[in-house]
Coordinates of N, CA, C and O and ligand atoms in Angstrom, one line a residue:
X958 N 149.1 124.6 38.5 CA 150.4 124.8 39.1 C 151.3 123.6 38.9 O 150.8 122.5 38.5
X959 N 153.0 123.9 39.1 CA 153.8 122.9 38.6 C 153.5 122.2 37.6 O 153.5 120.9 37.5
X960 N 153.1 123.2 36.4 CA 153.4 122.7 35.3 C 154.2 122.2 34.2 O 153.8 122.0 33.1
X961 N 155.8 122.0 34.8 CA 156.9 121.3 34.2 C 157.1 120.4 34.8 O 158.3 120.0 34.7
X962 N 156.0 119.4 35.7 CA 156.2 118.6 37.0 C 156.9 117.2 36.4 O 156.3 116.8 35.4
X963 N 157.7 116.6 36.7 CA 158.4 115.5 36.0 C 158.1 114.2 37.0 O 158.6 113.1 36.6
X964 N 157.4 114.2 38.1 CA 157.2 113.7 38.8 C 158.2 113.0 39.0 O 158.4 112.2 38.2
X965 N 159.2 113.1 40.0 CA 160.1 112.8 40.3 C 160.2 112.6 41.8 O 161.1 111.9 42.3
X966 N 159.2 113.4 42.8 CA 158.6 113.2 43.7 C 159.6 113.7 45.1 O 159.4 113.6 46.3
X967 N 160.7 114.1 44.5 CA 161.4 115.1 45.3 C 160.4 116.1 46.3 O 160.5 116.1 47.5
X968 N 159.5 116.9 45.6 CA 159.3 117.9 46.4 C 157.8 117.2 48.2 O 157.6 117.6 49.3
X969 N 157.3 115.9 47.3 CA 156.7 115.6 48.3 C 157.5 115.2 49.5 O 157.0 115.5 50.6
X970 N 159.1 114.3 49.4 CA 159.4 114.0 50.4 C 160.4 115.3 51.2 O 161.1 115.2 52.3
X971 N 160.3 116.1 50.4 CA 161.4 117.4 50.9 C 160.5 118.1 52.0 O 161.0 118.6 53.0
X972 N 158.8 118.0 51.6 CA 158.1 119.3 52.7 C 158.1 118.7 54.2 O 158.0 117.6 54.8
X973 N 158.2 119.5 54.3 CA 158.0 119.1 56.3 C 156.7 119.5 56.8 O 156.3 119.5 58.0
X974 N 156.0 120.0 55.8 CA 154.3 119.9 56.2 C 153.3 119.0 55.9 O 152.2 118.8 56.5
X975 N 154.1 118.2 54.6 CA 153.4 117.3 54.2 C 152.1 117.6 52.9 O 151.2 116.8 52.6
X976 N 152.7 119.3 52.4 CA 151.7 119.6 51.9 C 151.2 119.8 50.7 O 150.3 120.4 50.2
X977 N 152.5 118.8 50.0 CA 152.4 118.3 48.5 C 151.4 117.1 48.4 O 151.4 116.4 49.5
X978 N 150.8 116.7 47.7 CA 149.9 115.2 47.7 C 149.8 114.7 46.2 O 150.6 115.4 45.7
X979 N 149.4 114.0 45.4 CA 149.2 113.6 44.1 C 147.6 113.5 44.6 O 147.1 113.0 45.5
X980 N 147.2 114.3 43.5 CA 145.8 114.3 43.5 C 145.4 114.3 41.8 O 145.9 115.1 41.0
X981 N 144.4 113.3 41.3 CA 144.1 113.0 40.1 C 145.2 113.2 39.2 O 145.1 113.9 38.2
X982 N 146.4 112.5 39.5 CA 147.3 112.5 38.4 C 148.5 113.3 38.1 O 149.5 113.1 37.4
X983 N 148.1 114.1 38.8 CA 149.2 115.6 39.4 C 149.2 116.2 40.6 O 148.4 115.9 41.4
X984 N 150.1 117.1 41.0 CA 150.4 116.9 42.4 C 149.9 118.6 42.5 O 150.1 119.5 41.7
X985 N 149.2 118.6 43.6 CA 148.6 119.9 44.2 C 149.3 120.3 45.5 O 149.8 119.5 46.3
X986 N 149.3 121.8 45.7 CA 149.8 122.5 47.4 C 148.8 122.5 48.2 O 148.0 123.1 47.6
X987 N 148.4 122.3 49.2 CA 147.3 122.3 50.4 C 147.8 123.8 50.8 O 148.5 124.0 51.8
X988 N 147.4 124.5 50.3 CA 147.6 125.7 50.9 C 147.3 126.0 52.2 O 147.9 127.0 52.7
X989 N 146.3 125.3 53.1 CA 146.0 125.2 54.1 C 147.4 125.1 54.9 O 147.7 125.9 55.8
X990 N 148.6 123.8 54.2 CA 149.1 123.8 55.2 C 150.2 124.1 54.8 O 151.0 124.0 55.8
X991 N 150.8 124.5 53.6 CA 152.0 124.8 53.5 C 152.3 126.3 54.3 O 151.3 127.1 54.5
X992 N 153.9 126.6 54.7 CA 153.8 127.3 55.2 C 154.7 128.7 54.5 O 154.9 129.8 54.9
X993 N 155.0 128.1 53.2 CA 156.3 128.8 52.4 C 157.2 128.5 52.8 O 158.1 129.1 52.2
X994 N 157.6 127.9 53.4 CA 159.5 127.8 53.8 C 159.9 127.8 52.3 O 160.9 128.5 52.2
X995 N 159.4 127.4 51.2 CA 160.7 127.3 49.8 C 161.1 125.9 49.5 O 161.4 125.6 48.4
X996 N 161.0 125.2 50.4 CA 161.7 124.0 50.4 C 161.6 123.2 49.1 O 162.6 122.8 48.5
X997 N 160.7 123.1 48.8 CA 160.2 122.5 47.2 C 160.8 122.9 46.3 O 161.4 122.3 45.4
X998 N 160.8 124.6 46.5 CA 161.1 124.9 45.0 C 162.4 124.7 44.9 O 162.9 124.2 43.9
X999 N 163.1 125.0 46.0 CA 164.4 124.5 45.7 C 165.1 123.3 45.4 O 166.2 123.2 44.8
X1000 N 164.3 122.5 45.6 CA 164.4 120.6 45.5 C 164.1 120.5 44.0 O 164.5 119.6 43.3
X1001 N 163.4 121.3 43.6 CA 162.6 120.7 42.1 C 163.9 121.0 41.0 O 164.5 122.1 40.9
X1002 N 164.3 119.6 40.3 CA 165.2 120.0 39.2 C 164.3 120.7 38.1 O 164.8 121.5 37.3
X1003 N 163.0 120.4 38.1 CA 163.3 121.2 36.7 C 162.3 122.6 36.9 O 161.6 123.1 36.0
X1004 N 162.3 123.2 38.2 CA 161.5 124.2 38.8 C 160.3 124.5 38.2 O 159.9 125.4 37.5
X1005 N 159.7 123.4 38.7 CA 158.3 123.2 38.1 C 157.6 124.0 39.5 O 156.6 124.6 39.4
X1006 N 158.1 124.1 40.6 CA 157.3 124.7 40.9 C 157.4 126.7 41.4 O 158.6 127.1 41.7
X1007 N 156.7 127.4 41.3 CA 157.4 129.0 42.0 C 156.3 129.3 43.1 O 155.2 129.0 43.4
X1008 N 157.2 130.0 43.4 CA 156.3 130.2 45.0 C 155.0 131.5 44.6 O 155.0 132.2 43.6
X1009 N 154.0 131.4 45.6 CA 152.6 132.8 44.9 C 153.0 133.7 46.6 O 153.7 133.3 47.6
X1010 N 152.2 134.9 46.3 CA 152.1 135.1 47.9 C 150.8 134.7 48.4 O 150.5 134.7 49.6
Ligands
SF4_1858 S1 156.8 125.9 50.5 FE1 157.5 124.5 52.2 S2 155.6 123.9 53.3 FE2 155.0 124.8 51.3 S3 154.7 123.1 49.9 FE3 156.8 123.8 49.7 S4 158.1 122.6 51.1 FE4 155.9 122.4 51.7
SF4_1859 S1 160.2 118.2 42.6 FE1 159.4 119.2 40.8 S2 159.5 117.6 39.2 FE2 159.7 116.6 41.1 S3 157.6 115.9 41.7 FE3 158.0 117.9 42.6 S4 157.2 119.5 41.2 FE4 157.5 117.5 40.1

């Protein structure tokens, strides 16, 4: 996932769950805690990320 990630690190400070992390080098969703609001994807300039259901 977010494989056009530019690390730019928008989307970690945009979630209000906290449920972006950098993990080994790239950044993973804690699916646990995200809740979908969108918020990410919208923040990401180069839409590295899309939402799943
Ligand atoms: S959809 Fe919302 S809760 Fe889930 S990772 Fe993105 S900003 Fe965080
Ligand atoms: S907002 Fe997009 S480019 Fe920036 S760190 Fe998040 S996924 Fe990567």
């Amino acid at each position: 996932m977010i494989g056009a990630c530019q690390g730019c690190g928008a989307c970690l400070l945009t979630c209000p769950e906290h449920a972006i992390r950098p993990a080994g080098g790239r950044l993973v969703v804690r699916h646990d805690r995200c809740t979908g609001c969108g918020e990410c994807v919208e923040v990401c300039p180069v839409d590295a990320i899309t939402e799943v259901d």
